[in-house]
Short mmCIF file of C-alpha atoms in Angstrom, two decimals:
data_model
loop_
_atom_site.label_atom_id
_atom_site.label_comp_id
_atom_site.label_asym_id
_atom_site.label_seq_id
_atom_site.Cartn_x
_atom_site.Cartn_y
_atom_site.Cartn_z
CA UNK R 1 136.08 155.80 52.32
CA UNK R 2 133.13 153.43 51.66
CA UNK R 3 133.50 154.09 47.86
CA UNK R 4 137.08 153.30 48.27
CA UNK R 5 136.33 149.95 50.03
CA UNK R 6 134.13 149.06 47.43
CA UNK R 7 137.02 149.94 44.82
CA UNK R 8 139.84 147.98 46.73
CA UNK R 9 137.54 144.93 47.17
CA UNK R 10 136.46 144.64 43.53
CA UNK R 11 140.07 144.97 42.87
CA UNK R 12 141.27 142.29 45.32
CA UNK R 13 138.38 139.88 43.67
CA UNK R 14 139.80 140.55 40.35
CA UNK R 15 143.34 139.74 41.57
CA UNK R 16 142.17 136.52 42.97
CA UNK R 17 140.42 135.78 39.61
CA UNK R 18 143.69 136.48 37.61
CA UNK R 19 145.44 134.27 39.93
CA UNK R 20 143.63 131.36 38.62
CA UNK R 21 144.31 132.42 35.30
CA UNK R 22 148.09 132.77 36.15
CA UNK R 23 148.09 129.10 37.78
CA UNK R 24 146.76 127.89 34.30
CA UNK R 25 149.26 129.72 32.56
CA UNK R 26 152.14 127.91 34.67
CA UNK R 27 150.35 124.65 34.46
CA UNK R 28 150.20 124.74 30.79
CA UNK R 29 153.61 126.42 29.85
CA UNK R 30 155.90 124.02 27.67
CA UNK R 31 158.53 123.29 28.52
CA UNK R 32 157.70 124.18 31.98
CA UNK R 33 160.73 125.97 33.59
CA UNK R 34 161.57 128.02 36.51
CA UNK R 35 159.62 130.89 35.30
CA UNK R 36 156.21 129.21 34.27
CA UNK R 37 154.56 130.34 37.56
CA UNK R 38 156.15 133.52 37.90
CA UNK R 39 152.89 135.64 37.48
CA UNK R 40 151.12 133.46 39.74
CA UNK R 41 153.83 134.02 42.42
CA UNK R 42 154.15 137.79 42.07
CA UNK R 43 150.23 138.15 42.09
CA UNK R 44 149.95 135.92 45.05
CA UNK R 45 152.91 137.08 47.14
CA UNK R 46 152.78 140.88 46.34
CA UNK R 47 149.65 142.13 44.72
CA UNK R 48 147.03 139.90 46.71
CA UNK R 49 148.50 140.74 50.17
CA UNK R 50 148.65 144.40 49.36
CA UNK R 51 145.12 144.63 48.33
CA UNK R 52 144.11 142.48 51.15
CA UNK R 53 145.92 144.93 53.68
CA UNK R 54 144.28 147.94 51.76
CA UNK R 55 140.69 146.25 52.11
CA UNK R 56 141.20 146.01 55.98
CA UNK R 57 142.47 149.36 56.11
CA UNK R 58 139.58 150.96 54.15
CA UNK R 59 137.21 148.84 56.11
CA UNK R 60 138.36 150.30 59.24
CA UNK R 61 138.68 153.74 58.11
CA UNK R 62 135.04 153.52 56.63
CA UNK R 63 133.82 152.64 60.15
CA UNK R 64 132.31 149.42 58.76
CA UNK R 65 130.58 147.17 61.37
CA UNK R 66 132.84 144.75 63.21
CA UNK R 67 131.42 141.65 60.93
CA UNK R 68 132.60 143.54 57.75
CA UNK R 69 136.03 144.27 59.35
CA UNK R 70 136.23 140.72 60.31
CA UNK R 71 135.32 139.28 57.03
CA UNK R 72 138.00 141.76 55.43
CA UNK R 73 140.54 140.47 57.77
CA UNK R 74 139.79 136.76 56.83
CA UNK R 75 141.55 136.67 53.35
CA UNK R 76 144.68 137.87 54.99
CA UNK R 77 144.84 134.64 57.04
CA UNK R 78 143.66 132.61 53.94
CA UNK R 79 146.59 134.13 51.93
CA UNK R 80 149.07 133.34 54.65
CA UNK R 81 147.70 129.67 54.82
CA UNK R 82 148.11 129.73 50.80
CA UNK R 83 151.93 130.28 51.14
CA UNK R 84 152.40 127.81 53.66
CA UNK R 85 150.65 125.11 51.74
CA UNK R 86 152.43 126.03 48.57
CA UNK R 87 155.87 125.68 50.40
CA UNK R 88 154.84 122.36 52.04
CA UNK R 89 153.34 121.02 48.61
CA UNK R 90 156.68 122.01 47.08
CA UNK R 91 158.86 120.50 49.81
CA UNK R 92 157.25 117.28 49.67
CA UNK R 93 159.26 115.36 47.02
CA UNK R 94 160.91 112.14 46.99
CA UNK R 95 164.62 111.87 46.73
CA UNK R 96 164.37 112.31 43.09
CA UNK R 97 162.47 115.40 43.42
CA UNK R 98 159.11 114.02 42.10
CA UNK R 99 155.98 114.69 43.46
CA UNK R 100 154.64 112.46 46.49
CA UNK R 101 150.88 111.51 47.07
CA UNK R 102 151.33 113.79 50.25
CA UNK R 103 152.62 116.71 48.28
CA UNK R 104 149.82 116.29 45.61
CA UNK R 105 147.26 116.26 48.34
CA UNK R 106 148.65 119.33 49.94
CA UNK R 107 148.74 121.16 46.37
CA UNK R 108 145.17 120.15 46.02
CA UNK R 109 144.15 121.90 49.44
CA UNK R 110 146.29 124.98 48.02
CA UNK R 111 143.80 125.04 45.26
CA UNK R 112 140.84 124.62 47.55
CA UNK R 113 141.87 127.49 49.91
CA UNK R 114 142.16 129.63 46.85
CA UNK R 115 138.46 128.68 46.03
CA UNK R 116 137.62 129.41 49.67
CA UNK R 117 139.30 132.92 49.61
CA UNK R 118 137.52 134.04 46.59
CA UNK R 119 134.24 133.32 48.00
CA UNK R 120 135.32 135.36 51.02
CA UNK R 121 136.16 138.27 48.86
CA UNK R 122 133.07 137.88 47.00
CA UNK R 123 131.27 138.46 50.42
CA UNK R 124 133.28 141.30 51.34
CA UNK R 125 132.48 143.04 48.20
CA UNK R 126 129.00 142.45 48.57
CA UNK R 127 129.04 143.89 52.19
CA UNK R 128 131.04 146.89 51.10
CA UNK R 129 128.60 147.66 48.29
CA UNK R 130 125.81 147.39 50.56
CA UNK R 131 127.49 149.55 53.14
CA UNK R 132 128.45 152.24 50.47
CA UNK R 133 124.87 152.09 48.85
CA UNK R 134 122.31 154.68 49.69
CA UNK R 135 120.28 154.37 52.98
CA UNK R 136 117.01 152.43 52.85
CA UNK R 137 113.88 154.31 51.84
CA UNK R 138 112.17 156.05 55.03
CA UNK R 139 115.59 155.79 57.13
CA UNK R 140 116.25 158.72 59.19
CA UNK R 141 119.69 160.23 58.89
CA UNK R 142 121.11 160.65 62.61
CA UNK R 143 124.01 162.86 63.40
CA UNK R 144 125.94 162.36 66.47
CA UNK R 145 128.56 164.93 67.44
CA UNK R 146 131.60 163.86 69.50
CA UNK R 147 131.12 164.45 73.04
CA UNK R 148 127.50 164.15 73.13
CA UNK R 149 125.58 161.07 74.16
CA UNK R 150 124.08 159.00 71.49
#
């Protein structure tokens, strides 16, 4: 399970990196129609949440320390916040449908939150790799059977 945790957290990081690429595709698509951000939306609303849930699941199944499990859960909250920020930014337009300073500020927070999420996922991947790595030299392997005192 620890190797699976490394793999799924690496996939999550790759998906977050692609999310920035997909945002740029949407921003530079001319003319910018309704589908300009389609890849960004699908990745952000489907792929990233699924990979985040799998990361949490594998962290639990790998019996990772609580700190690592908590770190794996954090991107889920950031993904929810990300969706809320996007909705608020899109809803913050004037009567003509043009962006407002408030809406643009919220859009900036959406980008900042994405950067924070990437840093969290980098730390999840580092912790997963460390957890899955070989035991330190000189470490003694201890086996505890169920029902026996530790």
